[in-house]
PDB file of C-alpha atoms in Angstrom:
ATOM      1  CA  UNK L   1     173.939 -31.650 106.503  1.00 93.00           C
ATOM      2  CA  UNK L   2     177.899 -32.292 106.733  1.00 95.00           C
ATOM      3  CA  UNK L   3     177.845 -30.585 109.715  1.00 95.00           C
ATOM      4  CA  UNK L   4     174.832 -32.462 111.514  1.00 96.00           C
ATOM      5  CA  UNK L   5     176.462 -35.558 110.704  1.00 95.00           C
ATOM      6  CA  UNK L   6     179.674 -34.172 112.225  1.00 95.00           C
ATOM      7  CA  UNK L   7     178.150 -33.441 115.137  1.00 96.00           C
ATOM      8  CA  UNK L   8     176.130 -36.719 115.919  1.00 96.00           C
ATOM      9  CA  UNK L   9     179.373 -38.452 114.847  1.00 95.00           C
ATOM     10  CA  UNK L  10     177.957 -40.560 112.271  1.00 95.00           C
ATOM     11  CA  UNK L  11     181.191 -40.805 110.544  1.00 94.00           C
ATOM     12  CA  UNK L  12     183.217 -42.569 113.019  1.00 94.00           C
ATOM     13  CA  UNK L  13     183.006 -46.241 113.207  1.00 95.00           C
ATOM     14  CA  UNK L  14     182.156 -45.995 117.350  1.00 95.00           C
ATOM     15  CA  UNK L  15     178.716 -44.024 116.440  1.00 95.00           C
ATOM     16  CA  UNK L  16     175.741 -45.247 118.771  1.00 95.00           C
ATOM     17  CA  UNK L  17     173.023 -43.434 118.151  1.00 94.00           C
ATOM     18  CA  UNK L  18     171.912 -42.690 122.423  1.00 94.00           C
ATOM     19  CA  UNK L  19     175.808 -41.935 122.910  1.00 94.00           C
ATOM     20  CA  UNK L  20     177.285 -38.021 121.603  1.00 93.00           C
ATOM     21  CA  UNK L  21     180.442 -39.428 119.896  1.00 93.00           C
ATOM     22  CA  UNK L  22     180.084 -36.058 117.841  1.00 93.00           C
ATOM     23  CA  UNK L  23     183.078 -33.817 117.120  1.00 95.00           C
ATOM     24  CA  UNK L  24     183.258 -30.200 117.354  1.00 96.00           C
ATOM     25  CA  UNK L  25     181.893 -27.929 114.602  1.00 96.00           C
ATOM     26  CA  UNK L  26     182.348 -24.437 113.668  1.00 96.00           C
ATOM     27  CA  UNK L  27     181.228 -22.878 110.508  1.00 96.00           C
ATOM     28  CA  UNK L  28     182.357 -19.349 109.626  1.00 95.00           C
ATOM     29  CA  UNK L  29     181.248 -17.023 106.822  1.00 95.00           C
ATOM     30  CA  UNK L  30     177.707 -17.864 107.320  1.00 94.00           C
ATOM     31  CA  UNK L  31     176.706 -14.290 106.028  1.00 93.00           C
ATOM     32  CA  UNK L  32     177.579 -15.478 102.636  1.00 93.00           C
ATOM     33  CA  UNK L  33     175.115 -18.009 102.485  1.00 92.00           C
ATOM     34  CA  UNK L  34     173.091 -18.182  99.575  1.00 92.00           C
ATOM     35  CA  UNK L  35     169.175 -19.844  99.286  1.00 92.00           C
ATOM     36  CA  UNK L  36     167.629 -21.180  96.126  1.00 92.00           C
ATOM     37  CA  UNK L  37     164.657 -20.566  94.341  1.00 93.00           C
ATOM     38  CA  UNK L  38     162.272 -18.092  96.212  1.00 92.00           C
ATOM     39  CA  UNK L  39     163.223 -18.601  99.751  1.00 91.00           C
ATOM     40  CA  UNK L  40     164.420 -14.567 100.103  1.00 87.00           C
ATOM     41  CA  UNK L  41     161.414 -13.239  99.305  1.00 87.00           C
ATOM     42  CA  UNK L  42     158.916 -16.239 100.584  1.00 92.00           C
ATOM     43  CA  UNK L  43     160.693 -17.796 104.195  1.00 93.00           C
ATOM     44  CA  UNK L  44     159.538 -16.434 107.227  1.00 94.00           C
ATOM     45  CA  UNK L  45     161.068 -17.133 110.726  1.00 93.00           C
ATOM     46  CA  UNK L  46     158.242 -16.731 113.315  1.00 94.00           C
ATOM     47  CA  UNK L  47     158.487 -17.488 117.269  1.00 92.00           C
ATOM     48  CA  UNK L  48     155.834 -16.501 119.993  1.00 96.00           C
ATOM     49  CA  UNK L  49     156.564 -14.210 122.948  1.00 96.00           C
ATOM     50  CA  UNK L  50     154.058 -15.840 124.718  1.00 97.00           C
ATOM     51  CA  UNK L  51     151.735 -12.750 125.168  1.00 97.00           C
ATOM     52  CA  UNK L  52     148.268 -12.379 123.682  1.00 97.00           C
ATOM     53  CA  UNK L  53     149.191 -11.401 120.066  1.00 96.00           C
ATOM     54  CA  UNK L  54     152.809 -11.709 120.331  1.00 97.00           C
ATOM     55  CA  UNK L  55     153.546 -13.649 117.287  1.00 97.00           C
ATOM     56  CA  UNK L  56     156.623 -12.468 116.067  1.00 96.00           C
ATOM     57  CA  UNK L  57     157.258 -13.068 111.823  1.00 96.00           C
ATOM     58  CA  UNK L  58     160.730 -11.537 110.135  1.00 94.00           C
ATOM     59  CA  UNK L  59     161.660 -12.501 106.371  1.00 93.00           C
ATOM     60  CA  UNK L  60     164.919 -14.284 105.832  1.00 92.00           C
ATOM     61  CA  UNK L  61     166.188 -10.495 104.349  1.00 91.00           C
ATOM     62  CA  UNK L  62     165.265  -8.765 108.137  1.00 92.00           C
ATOM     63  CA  UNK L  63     166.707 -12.113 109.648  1.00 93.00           C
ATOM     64  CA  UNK L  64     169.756 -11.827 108.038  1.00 91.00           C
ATOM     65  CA  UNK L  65     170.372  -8.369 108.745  1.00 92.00           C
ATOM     66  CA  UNK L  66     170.117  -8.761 112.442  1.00 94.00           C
ATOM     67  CA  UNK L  67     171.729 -12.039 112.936  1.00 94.00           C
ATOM     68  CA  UNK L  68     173.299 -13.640 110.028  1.00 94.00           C
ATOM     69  CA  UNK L  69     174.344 -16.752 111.927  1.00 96.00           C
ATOM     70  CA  UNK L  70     170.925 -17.707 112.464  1.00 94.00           C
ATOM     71  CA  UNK L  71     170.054 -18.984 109.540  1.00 94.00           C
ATOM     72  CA  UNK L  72     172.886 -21.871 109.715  1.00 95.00           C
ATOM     73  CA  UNK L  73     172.082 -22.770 113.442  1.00 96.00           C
ATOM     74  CA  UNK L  74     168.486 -23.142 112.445  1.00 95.00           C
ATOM     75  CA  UNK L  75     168.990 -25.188 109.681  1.00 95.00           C
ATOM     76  CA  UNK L  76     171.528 -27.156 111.528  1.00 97.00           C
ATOM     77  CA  UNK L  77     169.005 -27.750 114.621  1.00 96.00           C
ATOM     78  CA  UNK L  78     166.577 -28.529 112.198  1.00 96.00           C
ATOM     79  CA  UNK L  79     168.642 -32.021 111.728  1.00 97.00           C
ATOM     80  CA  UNK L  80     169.658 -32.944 114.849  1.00 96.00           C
ATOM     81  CA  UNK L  81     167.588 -35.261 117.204  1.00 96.00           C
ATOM     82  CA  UNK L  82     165.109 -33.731 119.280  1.00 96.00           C
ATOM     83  CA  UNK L  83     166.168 -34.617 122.245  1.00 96.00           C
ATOM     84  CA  UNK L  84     168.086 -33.907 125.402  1.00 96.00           C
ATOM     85  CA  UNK L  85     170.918 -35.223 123.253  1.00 96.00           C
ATOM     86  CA  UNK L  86     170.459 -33.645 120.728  1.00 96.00           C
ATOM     87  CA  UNK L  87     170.150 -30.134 122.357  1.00 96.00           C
ATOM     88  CA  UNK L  88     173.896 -31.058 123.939  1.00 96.00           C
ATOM     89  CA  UNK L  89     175.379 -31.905 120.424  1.00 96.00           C
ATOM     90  CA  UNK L  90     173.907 -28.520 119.240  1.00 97.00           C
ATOM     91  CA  UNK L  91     175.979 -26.887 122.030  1.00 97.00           C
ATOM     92  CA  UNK L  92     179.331 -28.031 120.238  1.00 97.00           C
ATOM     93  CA  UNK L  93     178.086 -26.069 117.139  1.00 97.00           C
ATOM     94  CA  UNK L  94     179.586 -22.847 117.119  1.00 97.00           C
ATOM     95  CA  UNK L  95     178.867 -19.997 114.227  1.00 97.00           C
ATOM     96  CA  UNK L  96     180.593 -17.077 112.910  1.00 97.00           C
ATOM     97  CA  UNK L  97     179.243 -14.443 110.282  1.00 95.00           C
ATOM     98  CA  UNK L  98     183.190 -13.550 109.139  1.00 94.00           C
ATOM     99  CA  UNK L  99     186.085 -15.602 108.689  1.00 92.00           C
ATOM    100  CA  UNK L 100     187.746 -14.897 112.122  1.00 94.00           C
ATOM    101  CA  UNK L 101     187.142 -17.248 115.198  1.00 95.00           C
ATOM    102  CA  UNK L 102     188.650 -16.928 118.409  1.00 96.00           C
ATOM    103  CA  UNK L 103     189.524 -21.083 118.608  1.00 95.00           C
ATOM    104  CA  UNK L 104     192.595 -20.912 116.503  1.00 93.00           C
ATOM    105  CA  UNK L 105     194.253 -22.437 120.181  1.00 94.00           C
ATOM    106  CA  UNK L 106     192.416 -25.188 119.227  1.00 93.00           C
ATOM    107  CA  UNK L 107     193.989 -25.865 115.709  1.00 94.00           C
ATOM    108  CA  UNK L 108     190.650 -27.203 114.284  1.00 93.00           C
ATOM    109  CA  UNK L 109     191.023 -28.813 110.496  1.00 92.00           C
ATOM    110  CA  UNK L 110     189.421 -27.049 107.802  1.00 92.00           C
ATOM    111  CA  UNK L 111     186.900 -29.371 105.641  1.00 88.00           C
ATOM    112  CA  UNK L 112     186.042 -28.541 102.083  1.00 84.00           C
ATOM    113  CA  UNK L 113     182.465 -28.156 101.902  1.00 78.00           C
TER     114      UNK L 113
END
C-alpha cells in the first residue's frame, strides 16, 4: 500500500487527485514475498483468452514459479485508480524478483518497508 500511495503521490503536499504528482517506484526481492493465512493453497489468478473455454486458472504456487513479480504488480494495480491515470502511474512501477536493478544511474533512495 506504501507503494500505491507513492505512486499517486499522496504524500506530497501538491497531490490533486486528476493530476500524476506520483514518484517513481521500484520494488525488488518480490520472490520473497510471503502471504498469510491460506492464500498458497486457496488464491487463484484466472484471466480469459477470449476463446470458447479459454479460461485460464493458476494457484499463487504455479504463479509464482513462472513470474514471481506478478504477484506485487497485481496487488499494486489492485490499488491504483482505474483509470487512464491510473494505468500511467502503474507504468512508473517497476518490479524485480532479486535484489539487482539496472537503475542504479538513477540513485533512487531506499525506504524501509
Amino acid at each position: 500500500s506504501k507503494a500505491a500511495r507513492l505512486l499517486m503521490g499522496k504524500h506530497k503536499a501538491s497531490f490533486a487527485p486528476f493530476q500524476d504528482n506520483g514518484d517513481h517506484v521500484i520494488v525488488i526481492n518480490a520472490k520473497k514475498v510471503r502471504l498469510t493465512g491460506r492464500k498458497e493453497e486457496a488464491k487463484v489468478y484466472r484471466h480469459f483468452t477470449g476463446y470458447p473455454g479459454g479460461l485460464v486458472e493458476k494457484s499463487i504456487k504455479r504463479v509464482r514459479e513462472e513470474k514471481p513479480t506478478r504477484l506485487i504488480e497485481d496487488a499494486i494495480f489492485g490499488m491504483l485508480p482505474k483509470t487512464k491515470l491510473g494505468k500511467q502511474m502503474y507504468r512508473k512501477l517497476k518490479v524485480y524478483a532479486g535484489d539487482r536493478h539496472p537503475h542504479a544511474a538513477q540513485q533512487p533512495s531506499a525506504m524501509a518497508v
